[in-house]
Amino acid sequence: MEKSKSKSNWYQFLNRKGIVFCLLIFSLLYVARKMITTYNNIITSYNVLAKSERIDIITKSELNSKWNITNAKIYKSTGEVVERNFNGSIVVYDSVKIELERISLGNLSIRFYSLKNGSSISYSMDDKVGVKVEMKDDVEIVINDIKSFSKKGITHVFPFEGEVHLGRVSDKKGYGDGNAVLRNGVINMLGKNILEENAYFQGETENLRLGDRLIFPDTCISFGLININEEPAMNINYRTESKEAWITKPGMLTGKYKISVSLFDQWRYDKDFQRLSMAGALLLVITSLFTFIFDALNFFLNQTINEY
């Protein structure tokens, strides 16, 4: 009789430990699932600083700031010259593809293509106050003598907002359709804090090298500045948020590799994520230890009672 009671107590003890073990496994699986979900949904803030001979922008709305331009010529897509010595400002409308290209210390070419068969830009000249000209055709603006004007303190700064592709597009016939390429750059990646919506943690840094191309999903909107001065090419600084971005290298005609903030980056740099992880692990250890001690005391207490 005493042996059967002893076996029964052992079974109860093991059953309780089995339940605790199952709960522990379930908790670990739940935490792992949360971590995987967090990894898949880490929003990365990409801060891009680059020197490039080519950048393409697609506007999603009319640009808030006018572009001030000095010493330029304006052409229609047919090659017809609209303005031979343009000094003034332009307004860029929504759904317009902008291609900016400057090879080394050469002239800056800005091409505007309307994607909805409407006006791409309008312009106003400094010497014709109050006169605005709408351009229904595709337009190219060429800015000359940039270096000489820079010595006089005149540079060009173009704020932009829209979908951005940095570097020259490659195709199967060869790398690019011209000599303009991305020269160099750096991407600083920040991850969103797990608790605070407007707080970030520092992630990894990715270097851009000669001939690279940086690509974001079409739905991403970037905000930034383009500066053209006495230095070669263009200085470009912009920021965008996305779950991922891709870099293609010269010769990678069909391949690309992804860059983003990883779960490991969040564990290393996100202090709140570290605190939550340690608190969860500590809670599991304390719960398991407390349950073990309680069951052990209960088991030995029952054993003592049965002996008497």
mmCIF file of C-alpha atoms in Angstrom:
data_model
loop_
_atom_site.group_PDB
_atom_site.id
_atom_site.type_symbol
_atom_site.label_atom_id
_atom_site.label_comp_id
_atom_site.label_asym_id
_atom_site.label_seq_id
_atom_site.Cartn_x
_atom_site.Cartn_y
_atom_site.Cartn_z
ATOM 1 C CA MET A 1 0.000 0.000 0.000
ATOM 2 C CA GLU A 2 2.798 2.395 0.943
ATOM 3 C CA LYS A 3 4.669 1.504 -2.262
ATOM 4 C CA SER A 4 1.596 2.292 -4.408
ATOM 5 C CA LYS A 5 1.175 5.652 -2.635
ATOM 6 C CA SER A 6 4.858 6.363 -3.175
ATOM 7 C CA LYS A 7 4.554 5.546 -6.881
ATOM 8 C CA SER A 8 1.437 7.719 -7.092
ATOM 9 C CA ASN A 9 3.322 10.643 -5.547
ATOM 10 C CA TRP A 10 6.162 10.153 -8.009
ATOM 11 C CA TYR A 11 3.683 10.109 -10.913
ATOM 12 C CA GLN A 12 2.081 13.326 -9.645
ATOM 13 C CA PHE A 13 5.487 14.953 -9.328
ATOM 14 C CA LEU A 14 6.549 13.909 -12.821
ATOM 15 C CA ASN A 15 3.195 14.944 -14.298
ATOM 16 C CA ARG A 16 3.528 18.408 -12.768
ATOM 17 C CA LYS A 17 7.086 18.708 -14.057
ATOM 18 C CA GLY A 18 5.888 17.574 -17.487
ATOM 19 C CA ILE A 19 3.215 20.270 -17.507
ATOM 20 C CA VAL A 20 5.760 22.899 -16.458
ATOM 21 C CA PHE A 21 8.159 21.636 -19.136
ATOM 22 C CA CYS A 22 5.446 21.870 -21.801
ATOM 23 C CA LEU A 23 4.541 25.386 -20.670
ATOM 24 C CA LEU A 24 8.204 26.348 -20.809
ATOM 25 C CA ILE A 25 8.566 24.960 -24.345
ATOM 26 C CA PHE A 26 5.373 26.740 -25.407
ATOM 27 C CA SER A 27 6.669 30.013 -23.951
ATOM 28 C CA LEU A 28 9.993 29.625 -25.745
ATOM 29 C CA LEU A 29 8.237 28.904 -29.043
ATOM 30 C CA TYR A 30 6.010 31.942 -28.540
ATOM 31 C CA VAL A 31 9.026 34.180 -27.868
ATOM 32 C CA ALA A 32 10.834 32.736 -30.899
ATOM 33 C CA ARG A 33 7.795 33.423 -33.087
ATOM 34 C CA LYS A 34 7.641 36.991 -31.792
ATOM 35 C CA MET A 35 11.328 37.459 -32.561
ATOM 36 C CA ILE A 36 10.909 36.127 -36.097
ATOM 37 C CA THR A 37 7.890 38.386 -36.608
ATOM 38 C CA THR A 38 9.874 41.326 -35.287
ATOM 39 C CA TYR A 39 12.733 40.510 -37.661
ATOM 40 C CA ASN A 40 10.393 40.371 -40.645
ATOM 41 C CA ASN A 41 8.888 43.730 -39.704
ATOM 42 C CA ILE A 42 11.947 45.765 -38.726
ATOM 43 C CA ILE A 43 11.605 49.094 -40.496
ATOM 44 C CA THR A 44 15.016 50.341 -41.550
ATOM 45 C CA SER A 45 15.826 54.007 -42.013
ATOM 46 C CA TYR A 46 18.420 54.357 -44.772
ATOM 47 C CA ASN A 47 20.526 57.534 -44.694
ATOM 48 C CA VAL A 48 22.400 57.724 -47.991
ATOM 49 C CA LEU A 49 25.336 60.028 -48.681
ATOM 50 C CA ALA A 50 26.801 59.528 -52.143
ATOM 51 C CA LYS A 51 28.742 61.047 -54.988
ATOM 52 C CA SER A 52 27.173 59.949 -58.242
ATOM 53 C CA GLU A 53 27.102 60.943 -61.890
ATOM 54 C CA ARG A 54 23.534 59.704 -62.256
ATOM 55 C CA ILE A 55 20.322 59.706 -60.211
ATOM 56 C CA ASP A 56 16.723 59.044 -61.279
ATOM 57 C CA ILE A 57 13.713 60.405 -59.374
ATOM 58 C CA ILE A 58 9.993 59.797 -59.923
ATOM 59 C CA THR A 59 7.802 62.389 -58.217
ATOM 60 C CA LYS A 60 4.628 61.244 -56.478
ATOM 61 C CA SER A 61 3.388 64.804 -55.910
ATOM 62 C CA GLU A 62 4.367 68.299 -56.981
ATOM 63 C CA LEU A 63 7.675 69.236 -55.383
ATOM 64 C CA ASN A 64 7.231 71.700 -52.532
ATOM 65 C CA SER A 65 10.347 73.699 -53.369
ATOM 66 C CA LYS A 66 11.232 75.392 -56.637
ATOM 67 C CA TRP A 67 14.521 74.574 -58.324
ATOM 68 C CA ASN A 68 16.594 77.720 -58.947
ATOM 69 C CA ILE A 69 18.728 77.427 -62.064
ATOM 70 C CA THR A 70 21.467 79.663 -63.465
ATOM 71 C CA ASN A 71 23.104 79.816 -66.913
ATOM 72 C CA ALA A 72 21.108 77.053 -68.586
ATOM 73 C CA LYS A 73 19.511 76.113 -71.879
ATOM 74 C CA ILE A 74 16.050 74.549 -72.144
ATOM 75 C CA TYR A 75 15.270 72.091 -74.937
ATOM 76 C CA LYS A 76 12.160 70.257 -76.084
ATOM 77 C CA SER A 77 12.364 66.516 -76.720
ATOM 78 C CA THR A 78 12.611 67.314 -80.441
ATOM 79 C CA GLY A 79 15.844 69.226 -79.849
ATOM 80 C CA GLU A 80 14.249 72.626 -80.333
ATOM 81 C CA VAL A 81 15.784 75.292 -78.092
ATOM 82 C CA VAL A 82 13.164 76.979 -75.895
ATOM 83 C CA GLU A 83 15.468 79.247 -73.840
ATOM 84 C CA ARG A 84 19.133 79.887 -74.672
ATOM 85 C CA ASN A 85 20.195 81.719 -71.520
ATOM 86 C CA PHE A 86 17.850 80.708 -68.749
ATOM 87 C CA ASN A 87 18.150 82.212 -65.277
ATOM 88 C CA GLY A 88 15.129 81.551 -63.104
ATOM 89 C CA SER A 89 13.212 78.810 -61.324
ATOM 90 C CA ILE A 90 11.212 75.733 -62.276
ATOM 91 C CA VAL A 91 8.338 73.859 -60.635
ATOM 92 C CA VAL A 92 8.312 70.073 -61.059
ATOM 93 C CA TYR A 93 4.866 68.448 -61.145
ATOM 94 C CA ASP A 94 3.688 65.074 -59.890
ATOM 95 C CA SER A 95 4.178 61.822 -61.844
ATOM 96 C CA VAL A 96 7.316 63.109 -63.539
ATOM 97 C CA LYS A 97 10.471 61.088 -64.097
ATOM 98 C CA ILE A 98 13.621 63.173 -63.578
ATOM 99 C CA GLU A 99 17.021 62.029 -64.834
ATOM 100 C CA LEU A 100 20.003 64.030 -63.570
ATOM 101 C CA GLU A 101 23.376 63.314 -65.123
ATOM 102 C CA ARG A 102 26.758 64.984 -64.788
ATOM 103 C CA ILE A 103 29.914 63.177 -65.838
ATOM 104 C CA SER A 104 32.991 64.391 -63.979
ATOM 105 C CA LEU A 105 33.281 68.197 -64.358
ATOM 106 C CA GLY A 106 31.017 68.388 -67.387
ATOM 107 C CA ASN A 107 27.648 70.062 -67.887
ATOM 108 C CA LEU A 108 24.618 68.984 -65.875
ATOM 109 C CA SER A 109 21.775 67.457 -67.890
ATOM 110 C CA ILE A 110 18.301 67.306 -66.306
ATOM 111 C CA ARG A 111 15.612 65.483 -68.289
ATOM 112 C CA PHE A 112 11.919 65.588 -67.369
ATOM 113 C CA TYR A 113 9.361 63.045 -68.644
ATOM 114 C CA SER A 114 5.675 63.298 -67.761
ATOM 115 C CA LEU A 115 4.265 59.853 -66.918
ATOM 116 C CA LYS A 116 0.630 60.888 -67.317
ATOM 117 C CA ASN A 117 0.771 62.829 -70.607
ATOM 118 C CA GLY A 118 0.529 66.198 -68.872
ATOM 119 C CA SER A 119 2.904 69.053 -68.099
ATOM 120 C CA SER A 120 6.244 67.988 -66.685
ATOM 121 C CA ILE A 121 7.413 71.393 -65.437
ATOM 122 C CA SER A 122 6.682 75.103 -65.534
ATOM 123 C CA TYR A 123 9.319 77.796 -65.392
ATOM 124 C CA SER A 124 9.665 81.489 -64.597
ATOM 125 C CA MET A 125 12.551 83.741 -65.636
ATOM 126 C CA ASP A 126 14.143 86.260 -63.311
ATOM 127 C CA ASP A 127 13.850 89.052 -65.871
ATOM 128 C CA LYS A 128 10.188 88.328 -66.637
ATOM 129 C CA VAL A 129 8.467 88.644 -63.271
ATOM 130 C CA GLY A 130 4.984 87.121 -63.102
ATOM 131 C CA VAL A 131 5.304 85.163 -66.368
ATOM 132 C CA LYS A 132 4.991 81.374 -66.012
ATOM 133 C CA VAL A 133 5.530 79.007 -68.945
ATOM 134 C CA GLU A 134 4.010 75.500 -68.925
ATOM 135 C CA MET A 135 5.960 72.783 -70.726
ATOM 136 C CA LYS A 136 3.644 70.148 -72.203
ATOM 137 C CA ASP A 137 6.487 68.254 -73.888
ATOM 138 C CA ASP A 138 9.335 66.279 -72.384
ATOM 139 C CA VAL A 139 12.083 68.730 -71.463
ATOM 140 C CA GLU A 140 15.848 68.770 -71.070
ATOM 141 C CA ILE A 141 17.701 71.498 -69.170
ATOM 142 C CA VAL A 142 21.476 71.764 -69.599
ATOM 143 C CA ILE A 143 23.458 73.855 -67.099
ATOM 144 C CA ASN A 144 26.850 75.054 -68.368
ATOM 145 C CA ASP A 145 30.059 76.366 -66.782
ATOM 146 C CA ILE A 146 29.232 75.021 -63.339
ATOM 147 C CA LYS A 147 32.809 75.250 -62.069
ATOM 148 C CA SER A 148 33.312 78.878 -63.087
ATOM 149 C CA PHE A 149 30.005 79.918 -61.494
ATOM 150 C CA SER A 150 30.939 78.030 -58.296
ATOM 151 C CA LYS A 151 34.002 80.253 -57.957
ATOM 152 C CA LYS A 152 31.586 83.201 -57.847
ATOM 153 C CA GLY A 153 29.649 81.544 -55.011
ATOM 154 C CA ILE A 154 26.823 80.238 -57.235
ATOM 155 C CA THR A 155 25.978 76.547 -56.767
ATOM 156 C CA HIS A 156 22.815 74.546 -57.384
ATOM 157 C CA VAL A 157 20.847 72.804 -54.634
ATOM 158 C CA PHE A 158 17.798 70.759 -55.620
ATOM 159 C CA PRO A 159 15.513 69.433 -52.838
ATOM 160 C CA PHE A 160 13.484 66.416 -53.889
ATOM 161 C CA GLU A 161 10.837 63.959 -52.768
ATOM 162 C CA GLY A 162 9.906 60.777 -54.574
ATOM 163 C CA GLU A 163 11.001 57.338 -55.711
ATOM 164 C CA VAL A 164 14.774 57.271 -56.130
ATOM 165 C CA HIS A 165 17.157 55.032 -58.070
ATOM 166 C CA LEU A 166 20.819 55.826 -57.506
ATOM 167 C CA GLY A 167 23.377 54.884 -60.154
ATOM 168 C CA ARG A 168 23.140 53.768 -63.758
ATOM 169 C CA VAL A 169 20.584 51.167 -64.878
ATOM 170 C CA SER A 170 22.178 48.010 -66.287
ATOM 171 C CA ASP A 171 20.800 45.764 -68.984
ATOM 172 C CA LYS A 172 21.693 42.488 -70.690
ATOM 173 C CA LYS A 173 23.667 44.204 -73.452
ATOM 174 C CA GLY A 174 26.255 45.496 -71.023
ATOM 175 C CA TYR A 175 26.618 47.594 -67.940
ATOM 176 C CA GLY A 176 24.592 50.755 -68.448
ATOM 177 C CA ASP A 177 23.902 52.802 -71.539
ATOM 178 C CA GLY A 178 26.567 55.449 -70.953
ATOM 179 C CA ASN A 179 29.566 56.470 -68.895
ATOM 180 C CA ALA A 180 27.715 58.013 -65.937
ATOM 181 C CA VAL A 181 28.053 55.851 -62.810
ATOM 182 C CA LEU A 182 27.832 56.045 -59.048
ATOM 183 C CA ARG A 183 31.319 56.847 -57.771
ATOM 184 C CA ASN A 184 31.140 56.114 -54.055
ATOM 185 C CA GLY A 185 28.926 56.486 -51.031
ATOM 186 C CA VAL A 186 27.911 55.238 -47.631
ATOM 187 C CA ILE A 187 24.589 54.031 -46.229
ATOM 188 C CA ASN A 188 23.932 54.403 -42.506
ATOM 189 C CA MET A 189 21.111 52.099 -41.431
ATOM 190 C CA LEU A 190 18.951 52.804 -38.383
ATOM 191 C CA GLY A 191 16.330 50.442 -36.950
ATOM 192 C CA LYS A 192 13.080 51.431 -35.270
ATOM 193 C CA ASN A 193 12.978 50.981 -31.514
ATOM 194 C CA ILE A 194 10.723 48.123 -30.421
ATOM 195 C CA LEU A 195 8.814 50.304 -27.910
ATOM 196 C CA GLU A 196 9.068 53.934 -29.038
ATOM 197 C CA GLU A 197 7.676 54.758 -32.472
ATOM 198 C CA ASN A 198 9.936 57.741 -33.176
ATOM 199 C CA ALA A 199 13.111 56.339 -31.606
ATOM 200 C CA TYR A 200 15.861 54.540 -33.543
ATOM 201 C CA PHE A 201 18.949 52.460 -32.849
ATOM 202 C CA GLN A 202 22.149 52.429 -34.888
ATOM 203 C CA GLY A 203 22.517 49.482 -37.240
ATOM 204 C CA GLU A 204 25.273 48.540 -39.658
ATOM 205 C CA THR A 205 26.960 50.717 -42.308
ATOM 206 C CA GLU A 206 27.209 49.699 -45.962
ATOM 207 C CA ASN A 207 29.725 51.223 -48.388
ATOM 208 C CA LEU A 208 28.844 51.947 -52.006
ATOM 209 C CA ARG A 209 31.624 51.516 -54.535
ATOM 210 C CA LEU A 210 32.283 52.502 -58.126
ATOM 211 C CA GLY A 211 29.531 51.301 -60.448
ATOM 212 C CA ASP A 212 27.100 50.150 -57.729
ATOM 213 C CA ARG A 213 23.391 50.797 -57.967
ATOM 214 C CA LEU A 214 21.068 51.245 -54.957
ATOM 215 C CA ILE A 215 17.435 50.185 -55.374
ATOM 216 C CA PHE A 216 14.425 50.586 -53.072
ATOM 217 C CA PRO A 217 10.879 49.183 -53.529
ATOM 218 C CA ASP A 218 8.706 51.358 -55.773
ATOM 219 C CA THR A 219 6.436 52.275 -52.871
ATOM 220 C CA CYS A 220 9.249 53.958 -50.901
ATOM 221 C CA ILE A 221 9.384 57.746 -50.841
ATOM 222 C CA SER A 222 12.766 59.392 -50.309
ATOM 223 C CA PHE A 223 13.510 62.918 -49.120
ATOM 224 C CA GLY A 224 16.783 64.639 -49.811
ATOM 225 C CA LEU A 225 19.036 67.164 -51.520
ATOM 226 C CA ILE A 226 21.260 67.240 -54.589
ATOM 227 C CA ASN A 227 24.173 69.687 -54.613
ATOM 228 C CA ILE A 228 26.122 70.546 -57.762
ATOM 229 C CA ASN A 229 29.265 72.623 -57.308
ATOM 230 C CA GLU A 230 32.920 72.830 -58.371
ATOM 231 C CA GLU A 231 33.493 69.173 -57.449
ATOM 232 C CA PRO A 232 33.035 66.398 -60.026
ATOM 233 C CA ALA A 233 29.667 64.629 -60.397
ATOM 234 C CA MET A 234 26.857 65.377 -57.879
ATOM 235 C CA ASN A 235 26.716 65.290 -54.086
ATOM 236 C CA ILE A 236 23.541 63.503 -53.001
ATOM 237 C CA ASN A 237 22.080 63.129 -49.523
ATOM 238 C CA TYR A 238 18.700 61.515 -48.897
ATOM 239 C CA ARG A 239 16.738 59.399 -46.468
ATOM 240 C CA THR A 240 14.064 56.745 -46.870
ATOM 241 C CA GLU A 241 12.353 54.060 -44.770
ATOM 242 C CA SER A 242 11.797 50.512 -45.953
ATOM 243 C CA LYS A 243 12.003 46.908 -44.780
ATOM 244 C CA GLU A 244 14.776 46.247 -47.297
ATOM 245 C CA ALA A 245 16.905 47.652 -50.104
ATOM 246 C CA TRP A 246 19.132 46.063 -52.740
ATOM 247 C CA ILE A 247 22.553 46.761 -54.201
ATOM 248 C CA THR A 248 23.645 45.578 -57.634
ATOM 249 C CA LYS A 249 27.292 45.398 -58.616
ATOM 250 C CA PRO A 250 28.857 45.806 -62.071
ATOM 251 C CA GLY A 251 28.461 42.498 -63.834
ATOM 252 C CA MET A 252 25.488 41.400 -61.670
ATOM 253 C CA LEU A 253 23.052 41.640 -64.578
ATOM 254 C CA THR A 254 20.352 39.581 -62.882
ATOM 255 C CA GLY A 255 21.539 39.349 -59.273
ATOM 256 C CA LYS A 256 21.399 41.693 -56.310
ATOM 257 C CA TYR A 257 21.907 41.449 -52.590
ATOM 258 C CA LYS A 258 19.715 42.760 -49.809
ATOM 259 C CA ILE A 259 20.705 45.156 -47.050
ATOM 260 C CA SER A 260 18.636 45.959 -43.954
ATOM 261 C CA VAL A 261 18.774 46.062 -40.168
ATOM 262 C CA SER A 262 18.819 42.499 -38.835
ATOM 263 C CA LEU A 263 17.475 40.926 -35.655
ATOM 264 C CA PHE A 264 21.090 40.548 -34.513
ATOM 265 C CA ASP A 265 21.559 44.333 -34.939
ATOM 266 C CA GLN A 266 18.448 44.924 -32.850
ATOM 267 C CA TRP A 267 19.712 42.596 -30.128
ATOM 268 C CA ARG A 268 23.128 44.329 -30.133
ATOM 269 C CA TYR A 269 22.052 47.969 -30.305
ATOM 270 C CA ASP A 270 18.412 48.294 -29.181
ATOM 271 C CA LYS A 271 18.582 48.767 -25.397
ATOM 272 C CA ASP A 272 14.831 48.285 -24.928
ATOM 273 C CA PHE A 273 14.941 45.035 -26.899
ATOM 274 C CA GLN A 274 17.828 43.848 -24.701
ATOM 275 C CA ARG A 275 15.893 44.672 -21.529
ATOM 276 C CA LEU A 276 12.770 42.871 -22.762
ATOM 277 C CA SER A 277 14.801 39.800 -23.786
ATOM 278 C CA MET A 278 16.572 39.608 -20.435
ATOM 279 C CA ALA A 279 13.347 40.224 -18.514
ATOM 280 C CA GLY A 280 11.587 37.446 -20.424
ATOM 281 C CA ALA A 281 14.468 35.001 -19.880
ATOM 282 C CA LEU A 282 14.669 35.887 -16.177
ATOM 283 C CA LEU A 283 10.929 35.453 -15.798
ATOM 284 C CA LEU A 284 11.080 31.985 -17.356
ATOM 285 C CA VAL A 285 13.981 30.958 -15.104
ATOM 286 C CA ILE A 286 12.297 32.251 -11.936
ATOM 287 C CA THR A 287 8.963 30.623 -12.841
ATOM 288 C CA SER A 288 10.601 27.282 -13.590
ATOM 289 C CA LEU A 289 12.757 27.400 -10.435
ATOM 290 C CA PHE A 290 9.834 28.400 -8.199
ATOM 291 C CA THR A 291 7.650 25.614 -9.604
ATOM 292 C CA PHE A 292 10.429 23.042 -9.145
ATOM 293 C CA ILE A 293 11.010 24.056 -5.514
ATOM 294 C CA PHE A 294 7.286 24.076 -4.755
ATOM 295 C CA ASP A 295 6.768 20.607 -6.274
ATOM 296 C CA ALA A 296 9.853 19.200 -4.567
ATOM 297 C CA LEU A 297 8.741 20.454 -1.138
ATOM 298 C CA ASN A 298 5.244 19.149 -1.752
ATOM 299 C CA PHE A 299 6.606 15.752 -2.817
ATOM 300 C CA PHE A 300 8.881 15.323 0.212
ATOM 301 C CA LEU A 301 6.144 16.570 2.551
ATOM 302 C CA ASN A 302 3.780 13.904 1.212
ATOM 303 C CA GLN A 303 6.509 11.280 1.577
ATOM 304 C CA THR A 304 7.002 12.239 5.251
ATOM 305 C CA ILE A 305 3.265 12.162 5.945
ATOM 306 C CA ASN A 306 2.950 8.706 4.328
ATOM 307 C CA GLU A 307 5.809 7.331 6.429
ATOM 308 C CA TYR A 308 4.010 8.347 9.632
#
